[in-house]
Coordinates of C-alpha atoms and ligand atoms in Angstrom, one line a residue:
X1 CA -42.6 5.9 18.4
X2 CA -39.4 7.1 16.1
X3 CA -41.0 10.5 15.9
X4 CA -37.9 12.8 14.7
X5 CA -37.2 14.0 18.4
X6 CA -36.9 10.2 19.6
X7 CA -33.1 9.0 19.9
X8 CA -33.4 7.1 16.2
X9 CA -35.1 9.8 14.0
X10 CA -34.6 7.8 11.2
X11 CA -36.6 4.4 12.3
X12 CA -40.0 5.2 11.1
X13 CA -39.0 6.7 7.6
X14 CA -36.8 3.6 6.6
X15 CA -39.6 0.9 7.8
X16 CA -41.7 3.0 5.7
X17 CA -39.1 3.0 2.7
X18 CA -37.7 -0.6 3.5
X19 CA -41.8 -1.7 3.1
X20 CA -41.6 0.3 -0.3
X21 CA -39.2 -0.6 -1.5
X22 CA -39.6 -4.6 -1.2
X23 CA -41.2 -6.0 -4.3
X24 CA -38.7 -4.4 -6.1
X25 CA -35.9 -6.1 -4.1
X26 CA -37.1 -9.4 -4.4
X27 CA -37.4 -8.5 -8.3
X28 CA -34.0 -7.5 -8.6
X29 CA -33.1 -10.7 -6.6
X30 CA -34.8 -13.0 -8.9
X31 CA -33.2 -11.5 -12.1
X32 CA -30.0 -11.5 -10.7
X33 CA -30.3 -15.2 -9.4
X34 CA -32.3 -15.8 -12.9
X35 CA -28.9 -14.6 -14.5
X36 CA -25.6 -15.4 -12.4
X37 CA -22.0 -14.4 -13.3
X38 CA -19.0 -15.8 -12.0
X39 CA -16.1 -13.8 -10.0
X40 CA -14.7 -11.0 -12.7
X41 CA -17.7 -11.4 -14.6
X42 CA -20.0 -9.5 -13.3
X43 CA -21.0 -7.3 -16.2
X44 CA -24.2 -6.9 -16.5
X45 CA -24.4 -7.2 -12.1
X46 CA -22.3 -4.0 -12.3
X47 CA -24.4 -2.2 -15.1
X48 CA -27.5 -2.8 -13.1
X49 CA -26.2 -1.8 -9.7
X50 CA -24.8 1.2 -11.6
X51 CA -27.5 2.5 -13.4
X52 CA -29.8 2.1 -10.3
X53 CA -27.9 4.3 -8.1
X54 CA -27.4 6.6 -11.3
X55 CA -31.3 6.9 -11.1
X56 CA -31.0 7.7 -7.3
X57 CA -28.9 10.5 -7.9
X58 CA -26.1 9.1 -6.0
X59 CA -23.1 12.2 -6.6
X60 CA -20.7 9.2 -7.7
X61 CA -20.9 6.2 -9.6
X62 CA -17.6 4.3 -10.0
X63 CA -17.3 1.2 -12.6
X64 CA -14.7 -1.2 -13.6
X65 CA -13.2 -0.9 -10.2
X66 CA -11.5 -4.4 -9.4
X67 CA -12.5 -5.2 -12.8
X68 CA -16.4 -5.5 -12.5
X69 CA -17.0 -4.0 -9.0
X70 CA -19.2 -0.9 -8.6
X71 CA -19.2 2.0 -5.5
X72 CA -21.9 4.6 -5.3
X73 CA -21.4 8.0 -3.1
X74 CA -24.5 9.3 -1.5
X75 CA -23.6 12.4 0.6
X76 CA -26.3 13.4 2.8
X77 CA -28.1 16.8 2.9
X78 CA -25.7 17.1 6.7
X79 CA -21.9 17.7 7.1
X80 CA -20.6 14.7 8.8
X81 CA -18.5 11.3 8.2
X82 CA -18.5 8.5 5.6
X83 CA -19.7 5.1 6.6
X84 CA -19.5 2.1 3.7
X85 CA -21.7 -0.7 3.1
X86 CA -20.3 -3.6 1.3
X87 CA -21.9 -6.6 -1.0
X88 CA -21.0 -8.6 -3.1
X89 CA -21.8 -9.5 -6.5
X90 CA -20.5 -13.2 -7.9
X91 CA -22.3 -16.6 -8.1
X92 CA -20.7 -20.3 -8.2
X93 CA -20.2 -22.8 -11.0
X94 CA -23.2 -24.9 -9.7
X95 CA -25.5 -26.3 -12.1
X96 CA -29.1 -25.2 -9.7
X97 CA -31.2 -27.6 -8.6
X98 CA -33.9 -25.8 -6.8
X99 CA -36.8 -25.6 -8.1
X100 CA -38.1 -22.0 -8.1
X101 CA -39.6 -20.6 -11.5
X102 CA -36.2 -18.0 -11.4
X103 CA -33.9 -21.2 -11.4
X104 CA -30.6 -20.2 -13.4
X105 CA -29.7 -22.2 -16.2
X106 CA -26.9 -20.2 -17.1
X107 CA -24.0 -22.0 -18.6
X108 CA -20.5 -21.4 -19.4
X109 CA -16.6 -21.9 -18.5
X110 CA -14.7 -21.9 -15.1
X111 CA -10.9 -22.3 -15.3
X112 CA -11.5 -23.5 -19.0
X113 CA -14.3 -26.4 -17.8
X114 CA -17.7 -26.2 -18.7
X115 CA -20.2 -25.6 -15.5
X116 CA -23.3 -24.2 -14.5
X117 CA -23.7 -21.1 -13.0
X118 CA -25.5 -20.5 -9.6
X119 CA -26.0 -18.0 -6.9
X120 CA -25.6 -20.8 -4.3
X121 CA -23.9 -18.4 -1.5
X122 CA -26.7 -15.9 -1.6
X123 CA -24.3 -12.6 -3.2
X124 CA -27.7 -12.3 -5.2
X125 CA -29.3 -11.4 -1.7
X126 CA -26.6 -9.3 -1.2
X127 CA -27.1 -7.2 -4.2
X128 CA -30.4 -6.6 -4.2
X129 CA -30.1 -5.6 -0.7
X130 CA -27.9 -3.2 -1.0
X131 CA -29.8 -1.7 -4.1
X132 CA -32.3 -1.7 -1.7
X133 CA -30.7 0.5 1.1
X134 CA -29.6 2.8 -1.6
X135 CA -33.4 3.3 -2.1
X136 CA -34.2 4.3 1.3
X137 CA -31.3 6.3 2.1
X138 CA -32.0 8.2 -1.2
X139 CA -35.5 9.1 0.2
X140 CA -34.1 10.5 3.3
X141 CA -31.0 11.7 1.9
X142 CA -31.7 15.3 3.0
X143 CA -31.9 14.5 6.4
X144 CA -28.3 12.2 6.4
X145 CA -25.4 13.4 9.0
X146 CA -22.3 12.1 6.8
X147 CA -22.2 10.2 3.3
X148 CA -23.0 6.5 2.3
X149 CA -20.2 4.7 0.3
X150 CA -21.8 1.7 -1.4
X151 CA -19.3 -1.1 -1.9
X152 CA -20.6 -3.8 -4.5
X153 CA -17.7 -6.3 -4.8
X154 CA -16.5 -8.7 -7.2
X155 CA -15.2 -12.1 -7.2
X156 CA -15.8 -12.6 -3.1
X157 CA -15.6 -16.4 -4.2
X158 CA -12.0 -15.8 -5.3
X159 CA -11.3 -14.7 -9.2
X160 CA -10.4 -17.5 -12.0
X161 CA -7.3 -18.8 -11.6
X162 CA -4.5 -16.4 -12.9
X163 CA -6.7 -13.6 -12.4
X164 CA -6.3 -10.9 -9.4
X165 CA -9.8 -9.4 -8.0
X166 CA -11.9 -8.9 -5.1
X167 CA -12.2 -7.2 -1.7
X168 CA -8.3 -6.8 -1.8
X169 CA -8.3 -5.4 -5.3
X170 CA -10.9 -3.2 -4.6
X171 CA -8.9 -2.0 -1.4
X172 CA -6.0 -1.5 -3.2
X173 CA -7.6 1.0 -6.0
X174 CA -8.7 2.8 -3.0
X175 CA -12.3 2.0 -2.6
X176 CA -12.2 3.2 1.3
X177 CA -10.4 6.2 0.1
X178 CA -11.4 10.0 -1.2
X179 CA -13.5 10.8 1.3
X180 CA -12.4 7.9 3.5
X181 CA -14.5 5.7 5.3
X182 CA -14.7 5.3 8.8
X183 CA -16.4 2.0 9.6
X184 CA -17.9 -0.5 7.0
X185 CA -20.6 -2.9 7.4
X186 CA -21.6 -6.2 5.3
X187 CA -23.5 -9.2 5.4
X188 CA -24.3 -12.7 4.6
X189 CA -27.5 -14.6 4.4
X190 CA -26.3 -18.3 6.1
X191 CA -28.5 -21.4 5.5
X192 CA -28.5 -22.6 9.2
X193 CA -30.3 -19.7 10.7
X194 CA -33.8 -19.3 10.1
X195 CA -35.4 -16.4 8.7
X196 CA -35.3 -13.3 11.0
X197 CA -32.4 -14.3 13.2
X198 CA -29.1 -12.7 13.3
X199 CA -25.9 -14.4 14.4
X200 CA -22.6 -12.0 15.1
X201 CA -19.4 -12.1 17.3
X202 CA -16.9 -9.8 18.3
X203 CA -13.1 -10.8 17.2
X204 CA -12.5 -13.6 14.6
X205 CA -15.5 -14.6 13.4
X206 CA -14.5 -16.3 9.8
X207 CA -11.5 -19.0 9.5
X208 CA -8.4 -17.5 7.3
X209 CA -7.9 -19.6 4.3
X210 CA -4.9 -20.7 2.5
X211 CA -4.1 -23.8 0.0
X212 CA -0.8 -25.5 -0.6
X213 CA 0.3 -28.1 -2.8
X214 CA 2.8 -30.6 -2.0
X215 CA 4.7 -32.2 -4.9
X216 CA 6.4 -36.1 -3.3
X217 CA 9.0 -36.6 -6.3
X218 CA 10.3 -40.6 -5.9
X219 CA 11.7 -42.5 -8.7
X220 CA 9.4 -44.7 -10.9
X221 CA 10.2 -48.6 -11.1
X222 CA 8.1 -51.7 -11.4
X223 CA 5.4 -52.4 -9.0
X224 CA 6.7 -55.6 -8.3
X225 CA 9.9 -54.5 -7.5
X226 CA 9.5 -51.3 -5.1
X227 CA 13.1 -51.4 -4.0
X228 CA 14.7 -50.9 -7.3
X229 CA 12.7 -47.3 -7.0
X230 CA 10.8 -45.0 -4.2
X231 CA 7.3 -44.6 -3.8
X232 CA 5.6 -41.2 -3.6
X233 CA 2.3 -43.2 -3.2
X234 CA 3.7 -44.5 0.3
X235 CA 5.9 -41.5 1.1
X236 CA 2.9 -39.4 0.4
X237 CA 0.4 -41.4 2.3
X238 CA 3.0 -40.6 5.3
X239 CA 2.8 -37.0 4.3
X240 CA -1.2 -37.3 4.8
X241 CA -1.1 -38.3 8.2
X242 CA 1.5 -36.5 9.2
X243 CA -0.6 -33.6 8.5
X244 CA -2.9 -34.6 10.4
X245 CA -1.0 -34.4 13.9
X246 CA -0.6 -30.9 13.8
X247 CA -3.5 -29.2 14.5
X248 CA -4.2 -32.7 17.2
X249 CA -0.4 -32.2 18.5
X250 CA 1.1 -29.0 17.5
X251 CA -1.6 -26.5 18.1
X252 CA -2.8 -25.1 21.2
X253 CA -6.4 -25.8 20.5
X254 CA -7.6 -24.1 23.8
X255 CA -6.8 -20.5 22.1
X256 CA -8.3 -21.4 18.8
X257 CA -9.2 -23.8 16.8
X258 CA -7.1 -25.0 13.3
X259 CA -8.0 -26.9 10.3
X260 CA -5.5 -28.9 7.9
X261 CA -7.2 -31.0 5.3
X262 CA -5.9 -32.4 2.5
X263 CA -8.6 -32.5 -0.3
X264 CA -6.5 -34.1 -3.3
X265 CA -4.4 -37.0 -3.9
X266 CA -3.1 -37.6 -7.3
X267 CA -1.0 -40.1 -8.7
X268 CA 0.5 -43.4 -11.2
X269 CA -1.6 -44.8 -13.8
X270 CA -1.4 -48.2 -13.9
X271 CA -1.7 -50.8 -10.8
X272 CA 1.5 -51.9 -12.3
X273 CA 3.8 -49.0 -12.1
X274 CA 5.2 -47.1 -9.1
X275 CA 4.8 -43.7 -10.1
X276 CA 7.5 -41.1 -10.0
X277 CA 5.7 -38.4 -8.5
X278 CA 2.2 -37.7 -6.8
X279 CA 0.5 -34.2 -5.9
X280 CA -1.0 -33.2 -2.5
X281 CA -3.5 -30.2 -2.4
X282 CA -5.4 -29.1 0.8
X283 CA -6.4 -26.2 2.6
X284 CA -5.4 -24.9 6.0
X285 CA -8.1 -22.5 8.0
X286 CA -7.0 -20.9 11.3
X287 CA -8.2 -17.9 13.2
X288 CA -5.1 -16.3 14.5
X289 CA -2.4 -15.0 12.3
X290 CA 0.3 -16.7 14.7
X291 CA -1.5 -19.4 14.3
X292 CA -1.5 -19.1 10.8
X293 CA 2.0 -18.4 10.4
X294 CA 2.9 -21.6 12.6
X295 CA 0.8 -24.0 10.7
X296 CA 1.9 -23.2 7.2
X297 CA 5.7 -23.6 9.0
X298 CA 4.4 -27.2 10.2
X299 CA 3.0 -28.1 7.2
X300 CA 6.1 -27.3 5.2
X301 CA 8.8 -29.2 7.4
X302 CA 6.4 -32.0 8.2
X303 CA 5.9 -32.7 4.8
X304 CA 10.0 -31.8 3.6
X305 CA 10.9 -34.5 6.7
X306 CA 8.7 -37.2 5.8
X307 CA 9.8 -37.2 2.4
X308 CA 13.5 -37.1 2.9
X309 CA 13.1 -40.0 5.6
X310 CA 11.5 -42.3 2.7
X311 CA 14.0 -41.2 0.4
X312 CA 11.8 -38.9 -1.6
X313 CA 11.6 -35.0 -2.1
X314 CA 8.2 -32.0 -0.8
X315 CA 8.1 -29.6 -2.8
X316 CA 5.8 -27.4 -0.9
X317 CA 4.0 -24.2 -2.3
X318 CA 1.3 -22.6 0.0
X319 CA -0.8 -20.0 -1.5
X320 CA -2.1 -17.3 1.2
X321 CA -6.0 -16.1 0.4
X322 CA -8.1 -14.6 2.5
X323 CA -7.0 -13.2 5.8
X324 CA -9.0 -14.0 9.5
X325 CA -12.3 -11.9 9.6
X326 CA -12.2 -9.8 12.6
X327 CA -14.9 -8.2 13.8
X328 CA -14.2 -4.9 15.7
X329 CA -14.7 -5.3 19.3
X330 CA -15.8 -1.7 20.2
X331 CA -17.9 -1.6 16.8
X332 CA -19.7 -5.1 17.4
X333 CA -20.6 -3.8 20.7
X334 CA -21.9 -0.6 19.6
X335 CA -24.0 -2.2 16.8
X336 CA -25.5 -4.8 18.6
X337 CA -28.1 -2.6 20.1
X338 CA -29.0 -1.8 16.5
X339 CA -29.8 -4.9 15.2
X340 CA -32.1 -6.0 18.5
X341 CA -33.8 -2.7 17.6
X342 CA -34.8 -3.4 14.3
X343 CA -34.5 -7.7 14.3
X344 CA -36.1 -7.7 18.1
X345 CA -33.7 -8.6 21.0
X346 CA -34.7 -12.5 21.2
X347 CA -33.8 -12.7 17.6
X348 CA -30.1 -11.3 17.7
X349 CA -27.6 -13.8 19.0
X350 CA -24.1 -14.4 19.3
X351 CA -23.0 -17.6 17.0
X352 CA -19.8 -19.7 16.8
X353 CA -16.9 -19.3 14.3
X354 CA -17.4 -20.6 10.9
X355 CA -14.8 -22.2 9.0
X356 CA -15.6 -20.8 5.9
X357 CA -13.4 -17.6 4.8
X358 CA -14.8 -13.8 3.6
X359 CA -12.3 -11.8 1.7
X360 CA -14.8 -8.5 3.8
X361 CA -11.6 -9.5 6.0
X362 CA -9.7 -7.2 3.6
X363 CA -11.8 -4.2 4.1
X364 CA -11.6 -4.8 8.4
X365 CA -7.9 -4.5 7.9
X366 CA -8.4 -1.0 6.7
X367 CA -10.8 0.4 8.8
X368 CA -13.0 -0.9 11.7
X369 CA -15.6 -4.0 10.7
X370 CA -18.4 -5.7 11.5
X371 CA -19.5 -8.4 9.7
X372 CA -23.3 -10.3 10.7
X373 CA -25.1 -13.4 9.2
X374 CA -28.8 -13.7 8.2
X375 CA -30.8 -16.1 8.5
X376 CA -32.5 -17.1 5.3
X377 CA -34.0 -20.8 5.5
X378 CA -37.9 -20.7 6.0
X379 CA -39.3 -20.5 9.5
X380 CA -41.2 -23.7 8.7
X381 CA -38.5 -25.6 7.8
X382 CA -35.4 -27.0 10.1
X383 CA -32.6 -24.9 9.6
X384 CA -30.4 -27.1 10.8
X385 CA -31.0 -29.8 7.8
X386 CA -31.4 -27.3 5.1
X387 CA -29.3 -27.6 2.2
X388 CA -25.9 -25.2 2.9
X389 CA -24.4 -22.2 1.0
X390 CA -22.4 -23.7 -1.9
X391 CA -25.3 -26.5 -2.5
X392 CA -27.0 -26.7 -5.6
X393 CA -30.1 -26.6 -3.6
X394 CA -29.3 -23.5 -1.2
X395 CA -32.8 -21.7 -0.9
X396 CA -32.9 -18.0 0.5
X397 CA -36.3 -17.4 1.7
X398 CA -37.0 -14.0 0.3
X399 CA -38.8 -12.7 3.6
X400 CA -35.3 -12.8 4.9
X401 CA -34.4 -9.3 2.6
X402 CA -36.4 -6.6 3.7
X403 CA -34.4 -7.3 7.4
X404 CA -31.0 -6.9 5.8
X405 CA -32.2 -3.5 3.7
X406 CA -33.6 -2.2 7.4
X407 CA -30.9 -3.5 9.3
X408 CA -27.5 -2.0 6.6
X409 CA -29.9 1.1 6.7
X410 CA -29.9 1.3 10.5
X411 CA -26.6 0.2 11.3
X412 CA -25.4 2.6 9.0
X413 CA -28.2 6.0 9.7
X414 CA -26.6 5.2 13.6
X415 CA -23.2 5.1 12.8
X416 CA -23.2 8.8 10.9
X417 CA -25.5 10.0 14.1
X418 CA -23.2 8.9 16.6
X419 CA -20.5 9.9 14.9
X420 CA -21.1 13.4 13.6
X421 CA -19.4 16.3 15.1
X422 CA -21.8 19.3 16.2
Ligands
ZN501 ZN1 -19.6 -18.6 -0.7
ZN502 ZN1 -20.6 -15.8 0.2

C-alpha cells in the first residue's frame, strides 16, 4: 500500500514521520499547556514555534507578526502552489483544575484583573500539532509539489481589551500574501467528540459573534416615589424581553438559526433608590451575514423603542467580532475523502453548527477554507458529559494529536498534488 506509484505517494512516509515524530509532540504539548499565555502574549509560544522551524530549515521564519504570531515557509524540492496551515497559539484566564502532573499554575492579569492562565480551548493542541507537521513535511520536503505556509496565530480568543490582534491582523499584514496562498486549512480539538472522530460541514459551520451594550438612561428619584423619576430598572427589564422576541418572532429560523442573549444587567445601589441609569451587555451569534445585519438593526430599534415608550433613553453600541466561518463547499468536498483516508471512513462525520465563533473565519474570507473538529475526550469516557472547551477541567486526550499532525499533513500533501500544474 502507498508505495510512491499509488495515487497518495506520500501516505506511508508521513505515518512513518507522524509515528516519529509523536513523543515529541505530546512533549511540546505539555510545556506549552505547563506554561500558557494569553492573547498578545504569546512570547515565548512564538520563540519556540520559531526556533523549531528555524531548526527544520524552513526558507522563512516571520515573528512579531500580529504582534506575537509566527509563519514559517517550507518550499518543497517541486515547483507548484502554496497551501497554509493555520493554529493558533493563546490560552484563557482559567485557573486549571485538571489534575494532570503538567497542570498550569500560571498566574497574571487580564484586562487589569488578576486570573489564572489555562489552555482550556486546546490552542496548546494546536501548536504542537502544527510543529508537528512541520516535522514531517521537512522530512519529505524534497519530494513536495508546491510550498507549506505555516500560520501560528495569536489572540484567537480575541486580544485584551483596547488591543487589535488575531487572524484579522495577521491578514491584514499579509500573512496569505508573497507567495500567496491558495487554500488554508485549520483545526480544533472539541470536547464532545471522542478521540479519533472528525466532525466537518460544508458552508457555515461556526456562529458570527458580536456584543453590544445598551445604556437605559432614566432619572434617579426615591424608591418610594417612582413617579417623581423613571426607572431604567423597569425600562430595561422591558428591553430584556423584548430582546428576546426577535430571534422567536423576527427571524426566519427555517434558514438559520439566531442567538440574542443578554449576559449582563447592571444597575442602583441601594433597595432604596431608583437608579438613574442601568447597563445591558449581550451577545448576538448568527450564521448569515443578512441575518446578521438584521438582528443588530432589531436589537438597536427594539431597544431605542422600549426606552422612549417608558420615558427613558438606549443608547446602543454593538461591537462586530468575528465574522460567520464558512467552509468552502467545493473544498470540504474535496477533502473529505482525505480525512476518511487517514481517520477511516466510519470515523469522519458531518456535525451540526456550533455557536461558538473562530476568527479562522478571517482567513476563509481571503482565500478558500475548511475548517474540521477533533475529537479529543478519551474513548473510555462519555463524550457527551465531558467537561467543555473553556472549562477549567477541559481534558485533551493526547492520542487525539498524532491524527491532527497526519491529517493537516494529508490534507495539505493532497492539496499541492492536485493542484500542481505539469
Ligand atoms: Zn476557545
Ligand atoms: Zn479555540
Amino acid at each position: 500500500m502507498n508505495a510512491p506509484d499509488t495515487p497518495f505517494p506520500f501516505d506511508a512516509a508521513v505515518q512513518a514521520a507522524a509515528d516519529r515524530i509523536e513523543p515529541d509532540v505530546i512533549a511540546w504539548r505539555r510545556d506549552l499547556h505547563q506554561n500558557p499565555e494569553l492573547g498578545n502574549r504569546e512570547v515565548r509560544t512564538a520563540r519556540i514555534v520559531a526556533a523549531h522551524l528555524r531548526s527544520l530549515g524552513f526558507d522563512q521564519v516571520l515573528e512579531k507578526v500580529a504582534h506575537t504570531g509566527v509563519v514559517g515557509l517550507l518550499k518543497g524540492g517541486k515547483p507548484g502552489p502554496v497551501v497554509a496551515l493555520r493554529a493558533d497559539m493563546d490560552a484563557l484566564p482559567v485557573v486549571e483544575e485538571t489534575d494532570v502532573p503538567f497542570k498550569s499554575t500560571v498566574r497574571t492579569e487580564w484586562n487589569g484583573n488578576p486570573c489564572g492562565v489555562m489552555h482550556a480551548c486546546g490552542h496548546d493542541a494546536h501548536t504542537s500539532i502544527l510543529m508537528g507537521v512541520a516535522s514531517v513535511l521537512a522530512s519529505i520536503r524534497d519530494r513536495i509539489p508546491g510550498s507549506v505556509k505555516l500560520v501560528f496565530q495569536p489572540a484567537e480568543e480575541t486580544p485584551p481589551i483596547g488591543e487589535d490582534g488575531g487572524a484579522k491582523m495577521m491578514v491584514a499584514e499579509g500573512c496569505l500574501k508573497n507567495p500567496d496562498v491558495g487554500a488554508i486549512f485549520g483545526l480544533h480539538v472539541t470536547s464532545i467528540h471522542p478521540t479519533g472522530k472528525i466532525g466537518y460541514r460544508s458552508g457555515p459551520l461556526m456562529a458570527s459573534a458580536d456584543d453590544f451594550r445598551v445604556f437605559v438612561r432614566g432619572n434617579q428619584t426615591h424608591a418610594a416615589m417612582p413617579w417623581r423619576g423613571i426607572d431604567p430598572i423597569v425600562v430595561g427589564s422591558q428591553i430584556v424581553l423584548g430582546l428576546q422576541t426577535i430571534v422567536a418572532r423576527r427571524m426566519n429560523i427555517t434558514h438559520e438559526p439566531s442567538v440574542v442573549t443578554v449576559g449582563v444587567f447592571r444597575g442602583g445601589v441601594r433597595h432604596n433608590i431608583i437608579p438613574d441609569e442601568v447597563r445591558l451587555e449581550g451577545t448576538i451569534r448568527a450564521f448569515d451575514e443578512e441575518h446578521r445585519n438584521q438582528l443588530h438593526e432589531h436589537v438597536k430599534r427594539i431597544a431605542e423603542m422600549i426606552a422612549e415608550a417608558g420615558g427613558a433613553k438606549a443608547n446602543v453600541h454593538i461591537h462586530r467580532w468575528y465574522d460567520v466561518t464558512v467552509n468552502h463547499p467545493g473544498l470540504t468536498e474535496w477533502s473529505v475523502p482525505t480525512l476518511a483516508r487517514i481517520a477511516g471512513e466510519a470515523n469522519v462525520n458531518v456535525v451540526d453548527k456550533v455557536c461558538g465563533a473562530e476568527d479562522f473565519s478571517f482567513f476563509q474570507k481571503e482565500v478558500p477554507g475548511f475548517f474540521y473538529f477533533m475529537g479529543c475526550t478519551p474513548v473510555d469516557r462519555d463524550a457527551t458529559t465531558a467537561a467543555p472547551n473553556h472549562s477549567p477541567r477541559f481534558y485533551v486526550d493526547e492520542r487525539a494529536l498524532k491524527l491532527g499532525v497526519r491529517t493537516l499533513s494529508a490534507l495539505a500533501l493532497d492539496w499541492l498534488s492536485a493542484n500542481a500544474k505539469g
